[in-house]
Short mmCIF file of C-alpha atoms in Angstrom, two decimals:
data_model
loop_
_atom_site.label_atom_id
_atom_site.label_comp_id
_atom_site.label_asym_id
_atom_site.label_seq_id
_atom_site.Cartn_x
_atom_site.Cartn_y
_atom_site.Cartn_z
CA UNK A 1 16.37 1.64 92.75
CA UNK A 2 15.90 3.87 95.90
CA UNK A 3 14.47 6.88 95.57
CA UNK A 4 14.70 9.53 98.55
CA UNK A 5 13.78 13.33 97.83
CA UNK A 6 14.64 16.46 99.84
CA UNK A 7 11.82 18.75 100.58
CA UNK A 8 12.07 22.29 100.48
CA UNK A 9 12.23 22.86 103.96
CA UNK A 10 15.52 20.32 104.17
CA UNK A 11 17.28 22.49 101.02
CA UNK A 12 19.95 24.72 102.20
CA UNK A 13 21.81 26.50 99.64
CA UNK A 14 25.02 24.73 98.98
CA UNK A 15 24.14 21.91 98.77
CA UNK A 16 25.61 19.72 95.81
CA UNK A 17 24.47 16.20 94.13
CA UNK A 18 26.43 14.65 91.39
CA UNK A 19 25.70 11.43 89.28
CA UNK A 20 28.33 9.60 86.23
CA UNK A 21 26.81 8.69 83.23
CA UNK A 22 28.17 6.71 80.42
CA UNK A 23 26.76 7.85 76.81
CA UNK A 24 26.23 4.83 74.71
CA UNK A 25 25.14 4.53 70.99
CA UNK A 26 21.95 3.05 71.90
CA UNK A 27 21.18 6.47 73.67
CA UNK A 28 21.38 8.10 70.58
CA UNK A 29 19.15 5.96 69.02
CA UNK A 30 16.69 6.13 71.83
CA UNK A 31 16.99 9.76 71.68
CA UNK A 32 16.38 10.05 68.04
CA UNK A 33 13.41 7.85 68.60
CA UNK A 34 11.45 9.52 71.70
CA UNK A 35 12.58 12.90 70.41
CA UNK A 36 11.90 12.26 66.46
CA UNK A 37 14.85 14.01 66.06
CA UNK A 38 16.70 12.07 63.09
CA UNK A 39 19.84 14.75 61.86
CA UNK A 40 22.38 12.48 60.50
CA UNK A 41 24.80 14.69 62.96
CA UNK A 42 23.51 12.67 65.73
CA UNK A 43 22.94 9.25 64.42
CA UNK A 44 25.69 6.50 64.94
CA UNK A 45 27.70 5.69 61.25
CA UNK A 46 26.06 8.18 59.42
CA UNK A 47 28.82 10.17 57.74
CA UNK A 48 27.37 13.94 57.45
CA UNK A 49 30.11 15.89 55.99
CA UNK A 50 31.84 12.94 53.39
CA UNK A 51 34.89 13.15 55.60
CA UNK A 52 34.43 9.21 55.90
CA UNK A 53 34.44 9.41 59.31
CA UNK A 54 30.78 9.64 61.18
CA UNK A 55 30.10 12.16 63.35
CA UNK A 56 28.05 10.39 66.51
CA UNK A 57 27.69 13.40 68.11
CA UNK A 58 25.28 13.43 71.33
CA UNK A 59 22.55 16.17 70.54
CA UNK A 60 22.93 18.97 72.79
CA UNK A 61 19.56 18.46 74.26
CA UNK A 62 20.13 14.49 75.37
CA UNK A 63 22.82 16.17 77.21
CA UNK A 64 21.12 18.78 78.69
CA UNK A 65 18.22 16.11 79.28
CA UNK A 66 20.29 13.63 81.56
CA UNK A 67 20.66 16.51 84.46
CA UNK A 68 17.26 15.77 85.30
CA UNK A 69 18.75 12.26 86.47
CA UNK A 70 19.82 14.45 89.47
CA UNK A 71 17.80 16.65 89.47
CA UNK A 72 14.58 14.35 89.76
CA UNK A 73 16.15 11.42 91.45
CA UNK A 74 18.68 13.09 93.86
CA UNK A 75 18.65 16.75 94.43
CA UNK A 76 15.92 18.05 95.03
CA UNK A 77 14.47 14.41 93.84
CA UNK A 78 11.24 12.51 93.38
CA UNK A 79 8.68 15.76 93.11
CA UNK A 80 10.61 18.33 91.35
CA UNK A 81 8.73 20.46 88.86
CA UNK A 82 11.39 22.57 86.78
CA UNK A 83 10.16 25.90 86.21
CA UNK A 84 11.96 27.59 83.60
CA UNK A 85 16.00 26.77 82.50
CA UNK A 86 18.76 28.01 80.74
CA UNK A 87 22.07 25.88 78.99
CA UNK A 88 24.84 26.61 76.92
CA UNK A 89 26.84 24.34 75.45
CA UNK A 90 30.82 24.40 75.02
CA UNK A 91 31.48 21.12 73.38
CA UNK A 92 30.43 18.22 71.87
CA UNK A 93 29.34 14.66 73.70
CA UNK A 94 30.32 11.09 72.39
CA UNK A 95 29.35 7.90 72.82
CA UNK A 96 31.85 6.56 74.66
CA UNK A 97 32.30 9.46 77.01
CA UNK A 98 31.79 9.47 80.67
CA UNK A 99 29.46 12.87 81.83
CA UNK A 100 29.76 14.06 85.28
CA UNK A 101 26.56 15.75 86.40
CA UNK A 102 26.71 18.40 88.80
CA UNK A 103 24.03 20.54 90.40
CA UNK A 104 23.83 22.49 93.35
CA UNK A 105 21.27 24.87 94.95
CA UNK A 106 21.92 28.62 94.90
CA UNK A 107 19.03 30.06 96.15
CA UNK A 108 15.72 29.38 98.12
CA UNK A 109 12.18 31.24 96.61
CA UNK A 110 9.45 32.01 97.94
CA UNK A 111 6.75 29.81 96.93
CA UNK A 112 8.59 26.60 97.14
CA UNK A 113 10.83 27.49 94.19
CA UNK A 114 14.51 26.90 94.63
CA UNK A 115 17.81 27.86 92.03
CA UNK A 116 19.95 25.17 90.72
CA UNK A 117 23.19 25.67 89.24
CA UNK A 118 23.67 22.44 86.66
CA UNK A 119 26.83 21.15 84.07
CA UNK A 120 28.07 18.96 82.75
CA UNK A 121 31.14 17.89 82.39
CA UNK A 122 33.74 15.18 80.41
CA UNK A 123 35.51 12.74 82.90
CA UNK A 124 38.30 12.11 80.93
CA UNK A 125 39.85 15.25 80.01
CA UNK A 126 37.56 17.22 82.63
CA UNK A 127 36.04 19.44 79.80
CA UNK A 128 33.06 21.00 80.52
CA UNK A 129 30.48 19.99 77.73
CA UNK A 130 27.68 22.38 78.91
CA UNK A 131 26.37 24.36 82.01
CA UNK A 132 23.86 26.35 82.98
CA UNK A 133 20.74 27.07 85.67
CA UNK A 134 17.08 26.37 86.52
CA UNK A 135 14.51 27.43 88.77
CA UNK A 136 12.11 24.92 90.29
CA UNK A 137 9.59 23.69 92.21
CA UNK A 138 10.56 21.72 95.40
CA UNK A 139 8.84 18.84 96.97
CA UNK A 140 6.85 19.90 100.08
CA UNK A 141 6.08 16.26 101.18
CA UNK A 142 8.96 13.86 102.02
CA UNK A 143 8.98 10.41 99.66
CA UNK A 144 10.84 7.42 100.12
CA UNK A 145 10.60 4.48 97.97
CA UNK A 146 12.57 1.37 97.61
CA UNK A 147 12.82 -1.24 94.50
CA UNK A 148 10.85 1.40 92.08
CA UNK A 149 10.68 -0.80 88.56
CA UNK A 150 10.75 1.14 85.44
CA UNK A 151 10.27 -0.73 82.05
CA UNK A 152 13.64 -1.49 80.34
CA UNK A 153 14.33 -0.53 76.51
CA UNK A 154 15.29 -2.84 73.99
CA UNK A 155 17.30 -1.21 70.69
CA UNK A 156 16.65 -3.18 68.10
CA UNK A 157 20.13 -2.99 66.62
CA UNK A 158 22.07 -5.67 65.56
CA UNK A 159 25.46 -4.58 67.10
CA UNK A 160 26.72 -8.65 66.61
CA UNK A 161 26.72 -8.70 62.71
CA UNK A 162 27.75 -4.55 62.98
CA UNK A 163 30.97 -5.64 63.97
CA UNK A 164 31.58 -8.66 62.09
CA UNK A 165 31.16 -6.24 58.98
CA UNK A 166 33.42 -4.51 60.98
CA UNK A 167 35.88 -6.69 61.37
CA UNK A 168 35.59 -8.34 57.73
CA UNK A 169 36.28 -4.94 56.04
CA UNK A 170 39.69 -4.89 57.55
CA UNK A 171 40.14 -8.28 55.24
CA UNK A 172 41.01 -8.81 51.99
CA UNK A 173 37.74 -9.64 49.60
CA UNK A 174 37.66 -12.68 49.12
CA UNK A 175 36.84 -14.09 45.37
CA UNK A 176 32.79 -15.79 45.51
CA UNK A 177 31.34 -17.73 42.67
CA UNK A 178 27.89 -16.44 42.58
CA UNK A 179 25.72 -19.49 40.76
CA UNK A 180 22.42 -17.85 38.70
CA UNK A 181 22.27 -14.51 40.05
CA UNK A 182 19.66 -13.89 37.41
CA UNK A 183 17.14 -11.63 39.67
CA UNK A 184 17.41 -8.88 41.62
CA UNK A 185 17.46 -10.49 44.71
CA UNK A 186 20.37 -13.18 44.29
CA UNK A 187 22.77 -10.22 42.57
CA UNK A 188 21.59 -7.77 45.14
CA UNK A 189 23.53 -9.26 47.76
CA UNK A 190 26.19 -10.23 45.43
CA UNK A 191 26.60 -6.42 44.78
CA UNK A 192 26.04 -4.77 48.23
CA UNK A 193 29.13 -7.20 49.39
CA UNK A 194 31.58 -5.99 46.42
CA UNK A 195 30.45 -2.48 47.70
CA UNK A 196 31.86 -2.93 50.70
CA UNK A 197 34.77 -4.77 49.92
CA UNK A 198 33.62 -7.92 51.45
CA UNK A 199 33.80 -9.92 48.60
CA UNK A 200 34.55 -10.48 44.77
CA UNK A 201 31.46 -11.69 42.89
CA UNK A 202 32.06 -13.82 39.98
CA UNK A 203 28.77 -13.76 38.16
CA UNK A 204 27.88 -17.53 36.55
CA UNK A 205 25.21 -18.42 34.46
CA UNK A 206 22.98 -16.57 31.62
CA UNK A 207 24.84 -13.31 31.11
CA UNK A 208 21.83 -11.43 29.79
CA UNK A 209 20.15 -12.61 32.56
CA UNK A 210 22.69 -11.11 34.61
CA UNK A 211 22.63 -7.57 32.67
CA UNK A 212 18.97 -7.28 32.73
CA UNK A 213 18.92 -7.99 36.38
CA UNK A 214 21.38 -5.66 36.80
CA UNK A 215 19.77 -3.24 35.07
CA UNK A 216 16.82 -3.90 37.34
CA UNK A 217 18.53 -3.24 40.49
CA UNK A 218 20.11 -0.33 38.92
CA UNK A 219 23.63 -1.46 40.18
CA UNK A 220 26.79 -1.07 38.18
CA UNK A 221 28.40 -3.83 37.23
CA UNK A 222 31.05 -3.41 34.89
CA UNK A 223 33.88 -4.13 37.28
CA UNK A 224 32.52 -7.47 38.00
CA UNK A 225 33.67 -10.68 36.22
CA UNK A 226 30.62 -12.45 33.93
CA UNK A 227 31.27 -15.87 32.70
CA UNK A 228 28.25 -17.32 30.59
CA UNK A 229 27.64 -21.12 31.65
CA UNK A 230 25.74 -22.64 29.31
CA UNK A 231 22.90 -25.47 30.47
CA UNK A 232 20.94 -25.69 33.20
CA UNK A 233 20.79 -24.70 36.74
CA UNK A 234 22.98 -27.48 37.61
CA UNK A 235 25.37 -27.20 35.30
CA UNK A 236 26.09 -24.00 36.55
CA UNK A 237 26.55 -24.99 39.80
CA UNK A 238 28.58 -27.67 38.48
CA UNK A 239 30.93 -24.83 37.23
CA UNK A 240 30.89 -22.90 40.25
CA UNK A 241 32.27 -26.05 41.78
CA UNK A 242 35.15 -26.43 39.35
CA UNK A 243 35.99 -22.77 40.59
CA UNK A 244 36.90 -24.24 43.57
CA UNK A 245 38.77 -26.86 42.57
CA UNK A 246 41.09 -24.63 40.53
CA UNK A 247 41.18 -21.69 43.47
CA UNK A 248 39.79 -19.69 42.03
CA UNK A 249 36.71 -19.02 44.23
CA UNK A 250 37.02 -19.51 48.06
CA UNK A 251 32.68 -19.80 48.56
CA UNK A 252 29.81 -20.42 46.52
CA UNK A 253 26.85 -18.14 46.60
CA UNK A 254 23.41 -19.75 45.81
CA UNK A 255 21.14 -17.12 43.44
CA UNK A 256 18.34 -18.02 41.69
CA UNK A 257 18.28 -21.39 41.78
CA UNK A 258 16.71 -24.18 43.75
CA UNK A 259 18.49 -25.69 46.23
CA UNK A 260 18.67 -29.07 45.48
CA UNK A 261 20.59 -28.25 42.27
CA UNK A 262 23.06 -26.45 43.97
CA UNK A 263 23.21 -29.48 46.59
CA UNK A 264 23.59 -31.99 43.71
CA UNK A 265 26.57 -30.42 41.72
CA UNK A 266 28.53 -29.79 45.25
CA UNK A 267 27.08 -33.61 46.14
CA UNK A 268 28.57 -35.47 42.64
CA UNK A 269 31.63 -37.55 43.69
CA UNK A 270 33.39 -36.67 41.09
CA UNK A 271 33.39 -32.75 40.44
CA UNK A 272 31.46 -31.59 43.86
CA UNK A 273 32.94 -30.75 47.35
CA UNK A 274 32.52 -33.74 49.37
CA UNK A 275 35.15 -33.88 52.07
CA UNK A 276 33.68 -36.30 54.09
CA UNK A 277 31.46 -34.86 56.44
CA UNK A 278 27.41 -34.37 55.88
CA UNK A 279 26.43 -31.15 53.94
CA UNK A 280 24.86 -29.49 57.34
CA UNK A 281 23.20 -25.97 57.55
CA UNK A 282 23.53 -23.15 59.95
CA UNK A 283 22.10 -19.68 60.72
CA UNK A 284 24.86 -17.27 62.84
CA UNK A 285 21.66 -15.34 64.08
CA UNK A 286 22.02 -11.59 66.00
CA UNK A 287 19.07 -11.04 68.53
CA UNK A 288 18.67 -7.62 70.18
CA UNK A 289 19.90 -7.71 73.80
CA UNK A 290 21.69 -11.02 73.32
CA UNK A 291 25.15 -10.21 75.01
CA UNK A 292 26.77 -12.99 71.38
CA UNK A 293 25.99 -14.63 68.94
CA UNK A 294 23.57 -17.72 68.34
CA UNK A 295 24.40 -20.47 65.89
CA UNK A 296 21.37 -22.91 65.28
CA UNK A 297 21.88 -25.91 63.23
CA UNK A 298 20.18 -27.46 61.02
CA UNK A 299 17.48 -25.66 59.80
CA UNK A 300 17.49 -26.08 55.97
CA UNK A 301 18.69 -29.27 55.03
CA UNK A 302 18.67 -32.38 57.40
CA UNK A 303 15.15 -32.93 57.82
CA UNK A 304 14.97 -36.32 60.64
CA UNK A 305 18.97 -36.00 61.29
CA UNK A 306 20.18 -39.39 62.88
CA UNK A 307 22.77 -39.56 65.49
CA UNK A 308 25.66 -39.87 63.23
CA UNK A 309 24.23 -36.50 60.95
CA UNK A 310 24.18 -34.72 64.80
CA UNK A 311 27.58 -35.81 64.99
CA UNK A 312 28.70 -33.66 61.92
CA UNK A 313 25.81 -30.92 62.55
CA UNK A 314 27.65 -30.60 65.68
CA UNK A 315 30.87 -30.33 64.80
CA UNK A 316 30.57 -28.05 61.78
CA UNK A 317 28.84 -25.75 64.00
CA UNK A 318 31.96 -25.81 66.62
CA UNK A 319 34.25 -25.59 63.93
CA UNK A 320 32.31 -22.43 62.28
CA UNK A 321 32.35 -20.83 65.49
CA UNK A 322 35.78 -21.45 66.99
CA UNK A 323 37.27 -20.13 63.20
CA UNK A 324 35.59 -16.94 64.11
CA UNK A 325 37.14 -16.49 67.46
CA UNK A 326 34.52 -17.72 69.68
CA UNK A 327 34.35 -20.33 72.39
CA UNK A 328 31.92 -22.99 71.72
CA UNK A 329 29.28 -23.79 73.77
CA UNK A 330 26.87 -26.12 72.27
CA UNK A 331 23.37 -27.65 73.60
CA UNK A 332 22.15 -30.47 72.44
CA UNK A 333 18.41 -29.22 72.52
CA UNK A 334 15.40 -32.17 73.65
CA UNK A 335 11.86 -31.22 75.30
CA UNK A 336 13.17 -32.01 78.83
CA UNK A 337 16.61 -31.94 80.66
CA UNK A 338 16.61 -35.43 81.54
CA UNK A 339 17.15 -38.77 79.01
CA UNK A 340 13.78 -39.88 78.28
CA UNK A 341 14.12 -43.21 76.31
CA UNK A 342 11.03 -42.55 74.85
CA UNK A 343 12.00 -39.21 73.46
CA UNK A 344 14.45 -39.70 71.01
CA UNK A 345 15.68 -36.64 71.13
CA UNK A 346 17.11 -36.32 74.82
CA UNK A 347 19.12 -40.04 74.30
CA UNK A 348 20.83 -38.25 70.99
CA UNK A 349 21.90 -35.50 72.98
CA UNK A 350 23.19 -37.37 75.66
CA UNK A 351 25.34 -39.58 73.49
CA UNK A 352 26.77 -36.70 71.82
CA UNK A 353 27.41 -35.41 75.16
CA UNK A 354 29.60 -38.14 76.01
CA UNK A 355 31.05 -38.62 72.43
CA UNK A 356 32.73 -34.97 73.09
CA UNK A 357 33.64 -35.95 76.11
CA UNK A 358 35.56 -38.78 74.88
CA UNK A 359 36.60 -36.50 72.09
CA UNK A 360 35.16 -37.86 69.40
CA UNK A 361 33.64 -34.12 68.35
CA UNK A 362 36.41 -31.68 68.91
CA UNK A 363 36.65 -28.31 69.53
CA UNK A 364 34.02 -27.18 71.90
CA UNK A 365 32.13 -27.87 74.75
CA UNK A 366 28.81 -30.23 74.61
CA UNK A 367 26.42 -30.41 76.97
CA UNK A 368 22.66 -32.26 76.60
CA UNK A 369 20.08 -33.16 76.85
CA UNK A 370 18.90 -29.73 77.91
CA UNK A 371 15.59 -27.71 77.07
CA UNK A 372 15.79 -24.26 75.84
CA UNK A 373 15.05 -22.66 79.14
CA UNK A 374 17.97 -23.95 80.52
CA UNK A 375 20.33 -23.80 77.27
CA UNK A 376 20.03 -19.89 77.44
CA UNK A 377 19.25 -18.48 80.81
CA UNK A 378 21.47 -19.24 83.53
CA UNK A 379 18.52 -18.55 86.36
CA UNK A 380 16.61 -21.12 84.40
CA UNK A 381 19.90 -23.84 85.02
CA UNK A 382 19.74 -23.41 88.41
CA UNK A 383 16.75 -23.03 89.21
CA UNK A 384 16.47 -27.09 87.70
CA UNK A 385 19.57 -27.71 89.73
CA UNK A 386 21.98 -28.11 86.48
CA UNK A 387 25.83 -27.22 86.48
CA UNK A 388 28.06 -26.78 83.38
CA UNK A 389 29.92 -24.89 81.73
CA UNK A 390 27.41 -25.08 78.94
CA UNK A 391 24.03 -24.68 80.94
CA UNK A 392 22.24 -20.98 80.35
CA UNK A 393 25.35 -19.94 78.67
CA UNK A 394 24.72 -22.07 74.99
CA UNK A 395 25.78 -20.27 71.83
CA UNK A 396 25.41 -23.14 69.85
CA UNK A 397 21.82 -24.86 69.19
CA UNK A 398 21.87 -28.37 67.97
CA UNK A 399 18.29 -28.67 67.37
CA UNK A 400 16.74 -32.21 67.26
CA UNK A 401 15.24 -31.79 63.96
CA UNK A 402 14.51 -29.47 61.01
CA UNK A 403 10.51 -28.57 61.82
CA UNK A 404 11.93 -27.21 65.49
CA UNK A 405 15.05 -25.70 64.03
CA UNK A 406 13.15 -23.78 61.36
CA UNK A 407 10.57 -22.73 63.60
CA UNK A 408 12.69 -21.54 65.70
CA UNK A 409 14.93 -19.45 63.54
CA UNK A 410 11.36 -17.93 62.47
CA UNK A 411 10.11 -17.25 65.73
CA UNK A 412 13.49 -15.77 66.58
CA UNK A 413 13.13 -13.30 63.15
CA UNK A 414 9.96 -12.08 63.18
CA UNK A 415 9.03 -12.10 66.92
CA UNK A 416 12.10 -11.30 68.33
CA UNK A 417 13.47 -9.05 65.76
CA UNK A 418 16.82 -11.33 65.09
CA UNK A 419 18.72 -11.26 61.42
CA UNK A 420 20.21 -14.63 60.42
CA UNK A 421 23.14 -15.17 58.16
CA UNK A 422 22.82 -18.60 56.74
CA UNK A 423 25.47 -21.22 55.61
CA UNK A 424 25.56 -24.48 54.52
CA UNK A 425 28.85 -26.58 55.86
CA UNK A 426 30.58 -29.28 55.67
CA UNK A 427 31.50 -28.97 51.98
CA UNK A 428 34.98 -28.05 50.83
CA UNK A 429 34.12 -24.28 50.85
CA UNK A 430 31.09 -22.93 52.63
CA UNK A 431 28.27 -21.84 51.01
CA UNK A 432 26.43 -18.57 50.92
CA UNK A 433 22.80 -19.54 51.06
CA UNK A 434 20.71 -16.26 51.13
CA UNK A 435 16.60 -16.31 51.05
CA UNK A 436 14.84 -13.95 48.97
CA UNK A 437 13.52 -12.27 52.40
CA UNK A 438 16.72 -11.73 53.20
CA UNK A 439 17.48 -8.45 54.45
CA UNK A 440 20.36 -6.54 53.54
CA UNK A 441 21.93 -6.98 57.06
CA UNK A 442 21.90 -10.58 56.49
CA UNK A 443 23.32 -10.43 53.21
CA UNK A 444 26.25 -9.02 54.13
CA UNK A 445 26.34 -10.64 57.68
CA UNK A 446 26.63 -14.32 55.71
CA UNK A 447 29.28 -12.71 53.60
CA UNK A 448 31.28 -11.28 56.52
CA UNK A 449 31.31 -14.87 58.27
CA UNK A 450 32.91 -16.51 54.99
CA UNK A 451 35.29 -13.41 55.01
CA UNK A 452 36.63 -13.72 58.33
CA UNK A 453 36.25 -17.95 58.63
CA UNK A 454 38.77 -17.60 55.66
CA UNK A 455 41.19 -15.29 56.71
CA UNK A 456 41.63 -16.86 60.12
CA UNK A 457 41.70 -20.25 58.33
CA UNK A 458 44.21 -19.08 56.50
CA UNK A 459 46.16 -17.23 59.39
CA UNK A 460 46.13 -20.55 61.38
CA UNK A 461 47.43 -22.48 58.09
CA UNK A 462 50.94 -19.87 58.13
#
C-alpha cells in the first residue's frame, strides 16, 4: 500500500477524496470483536425479531468508522488527528453492499485544523446510508511511504460447512439409522440434525437407554422413531444394516459404540454392506481462510494402507467429492516431491499417479508424489519447478498412512482452528462416524455431506 498525505498548507477547500468499500460478514464479526459490541441486530444469522429472517445489519458506528479509510489514508491522510465529529444516519448497511465514501474539505482553521464534510453512501441504489462533518488536525510535515504492511485478520468462521448446512436444508431429510445412541453425546448429534431438518434419526438399541439419555440432554424426543434391538453392540449394528437393505435408512450413524463393532456387522458377507471396495475413512475438514474444502483420507481406519487400499482410499475420496459438486484434485502426499525408492511412500503415489492416468481411478485428477508444501500453496509448486493442474491447488489428501493422516487432521483442529466432518466410505451407504469431541458444527457438517451426496446421487440416477 502507498500512503501519501496532504499537509495543511497543500489543503484548499474543495477538495474531494472518495474510496469503495465492500461490507462483508466477516466485518461484522471483526467489529463485534474489537468493539465488544455483541447485539444480535448486528451479528450475521442471528434472528432478533423471530421473523425467521436475520437481520445482519452493519452497526451504525462500523459505518461511520470506515470514513477514516479516507480520511487517514487519503484526504488529509497519514497524520490526521480528528478533533471532534458529528453523523447521522438515514439507513441501514448490509453485508453485501458496496459504500461509497466521500469527504471533502470545507474550511481551513487556524491552528492547523481543517472541516471535512463526510457520507456515505449505497452504490447500488445510490442511497445515502449516513453523513455528516468533522473538524481535524492536519499534517504539517509531508509523508510518503510505499509497501506499508499491516497484519492481516483471520475470522475464524467456518463459512465451508455454513453453506453446506445451507445447501442441505433445501433437501429433503433423509431417514439415518442411529446404532446405540445411548449417551448424550451420540443422540446429541442425532437430535441437533432432526432440528434442522437434515435428517430422520431412527434410534436403535436399548430404549431406556435412549430415554434416559434423552432425558439427559434435555431434548424432546417423542417424534423420533425408537426400535429396541435386543443383544449386543453388534447386533445392533447388525440391525442398522438390515435397515439398509430394506430402504429404509439411507446412512448409518455410529453412537456409543466401539468402532470395530460397527465395522464388523457392515463387514459380515452376508448381512453387512460390502460392495466391493475397502471400508476407507475421510474427514471433509473447513479451515479458516481456506478459499474450499479439504478432504484427507484415511485417518481412522487403514492403519499401513498398501497400494491397492490407496487405490480405493483414492477413489472414494474423488467420488465423495465430485457427488458434492466439486472438482477433484487429489495429492498423493510422500516426504519429498520426487520418487525415492527407498521411501515407500513417494513410489505409491507415483503409481497411483499413472493408474489415473490410465484411468484406472476415475473421476478426478491425481497428481504425486508431492509434499505438503507443494500440494497446497501454489508459490510453493513453483518455486520447486512443478506444473499441474493438481500442484498447490490439492483438495484432496491421500495421506501415506494413518499416524500422518491423524496427526494431521489434529494439527489442522486444534492449531489451525479447522472442524472436520468424518465419514467412513466405501460401504453401501456412508457412515456417520462422529467423536465424542465433536463439536456441534461437525455434527451437523457430517450430516449435511450424507444429505447432499444423496440427493445428488439420486438426481444423477433420474
Amino acid at each position: 500500500m502507498r500512503l501519501v498525505n496532504r499537509t495543511f498548507d497543500e489543503l484548499q477547500v474543495g477538495d474531494k477524496a472518495e474510496l469503495r468499500r465492500l461490507i462483508t460478514v466477516d466485518d461484522l464479526y471483526v467489529f463485534a470483536s474489537a468493539s465488544g459490541n455483541y447485539n444480535p441486530l448486528s451479528l450475521p444469522n442471528h434472528d432478533l425479531d423471530g421473523d425467521g429472517e436475520p437481520e445482519n445489519m452493519a452497526p451504525t458506528m462500523f459505518v461511520a468508522s470506515i470514513v477514516s479509510a479516507v480520511v487517514g489514508n487519503i484526504l488529509p491522510g497519514p497524520g490526521t488527528a480528528f478533533k471532534d465529529y458529528h453523523f447521522e444516519a438515514h439507513e441501514r448497511a448490509h453485508p453485501g453492499d458496496e459504500m461509497l465514501i466521500e469527504v471533502e474539505v470545507t474550511d481551513k482553521k487556524p491552528k492547523n485544523i481543517v472541516s471535512l464534510k463526510l457520507s456515505v453512501t449505497r452504490t447500488s441504489d445510490n442511497v445515502l446510508i449516513l453523513d455528516g462533518h468533522a473538524d481535524a488536525h492536519a499534517p504539517t510535515i509531508k509523508y510518503e511511504r510505499d509497501n506499508l504492511a499491516v497484519p492481516g485478520l483471520l475470522v475464524q468462521r467456518h463459512r465451508h460447512f455454513e453453506e453446506l448446512l445451507r445447501r442441505a436444508k433445501q433437501c429433503d431429510p433423509i431417514p439415518v439409522a442411529v446404532v446405540c445412541p445411548h449417551n448424550k453425546n451420540s443422540l446429541g448429534g442425532a437430535v441437533l440434525a432432526a432440528k434442522e431438518g437434515i435428517i430422520i434419526p431412527i434410534l436403535l438399541g436399548n430404549e431406556q437407554k435412549i430415554r434416559e439419555a434423552a432425558e439427559k440432554l434435555g431434548a424432546d424426543i417423542s417424534g423420533m422413531e425408537i426400535i429396541e434391538v435386543p443383544g449386543s453392540d453388534q447386533d445392533v449394528a447388525t440391525y442398522a444394516c438390515k435397515m439398509v437393505h430394506e430402504e429404509r435408512a439411507v446412512s448409518i450413524m455410529k453412537g456409543h459404540l466401539h468402532t470395530d463393532d460397527l465395522l464388523r456387522a457392515m463387514l459380515n458377507k452376508e448381512s453387512g454392506l460390502r460392495v466391493g471396495r475397502r471400508f476407507t475413512h475421510v474427514f471433509i475438514m473447513d479451515a479458516p481462510g481456506r478459499p474450499e474444502l479439504f478432504y484427507i483420507s484415511d485417518a481412522a481406519i487403514n492403519i499401513y494402507p498398501d497400494l491397492n487400499t490407496k487405490v480405493d482410499i483414492t477413489q472414494n475420496a474423488i467420488d465423495l467429492a465430485v457427488s458434492l459438486g466439486v472438482e477433484a484434485r487429489v495429492a498423493v502426499l510422500s516426504a519429498v516431491e520426487v520418487v525415492n525408492p527407498a521411501i515407500q511412500s513417494s513410489v505409491d503415489a507415483a503409481l497411483l499417479s499413472k493408474m489415473a492416468d490410465r484411468g484406472q481411478i476415475k473421476g478426478g485428477l491425481v497428481e504425486g508424489p508431492l509434499a505438503m508444501d507443494n500440494a497446497i500453496d501454489e508459490n510453493a509448486a513453483r518455486t520447486k519447478g512443478i506444473v499441474s493442474e493438481v500442484a498447490g491447488r490439492a483438495n484432496i489428501l491421500v495421506m501415506p498412512d494413518l499416524d500422518a493422516a491423524n496427526m494431521f487432521f489434529k494439527q489442522m483442529t486444534y492449531v489451525a482452528h479447522a472442524e472436520g466432518a468424518g465419514l467412513v466410505l466405501g460401504a453401501k451407504v456412508p457412515v456417520i462416524l462422529n467423536s465424542r469431541s465433536d463439536s456441534e458444527m461437525s455434527r451437523l457438517a457430517s450430516c449435511a455431506v450424507v444429505c447432499l451426496q444423496y440427493a445428488n446421487q439420486k438426481k444423477a440416477s433420474k
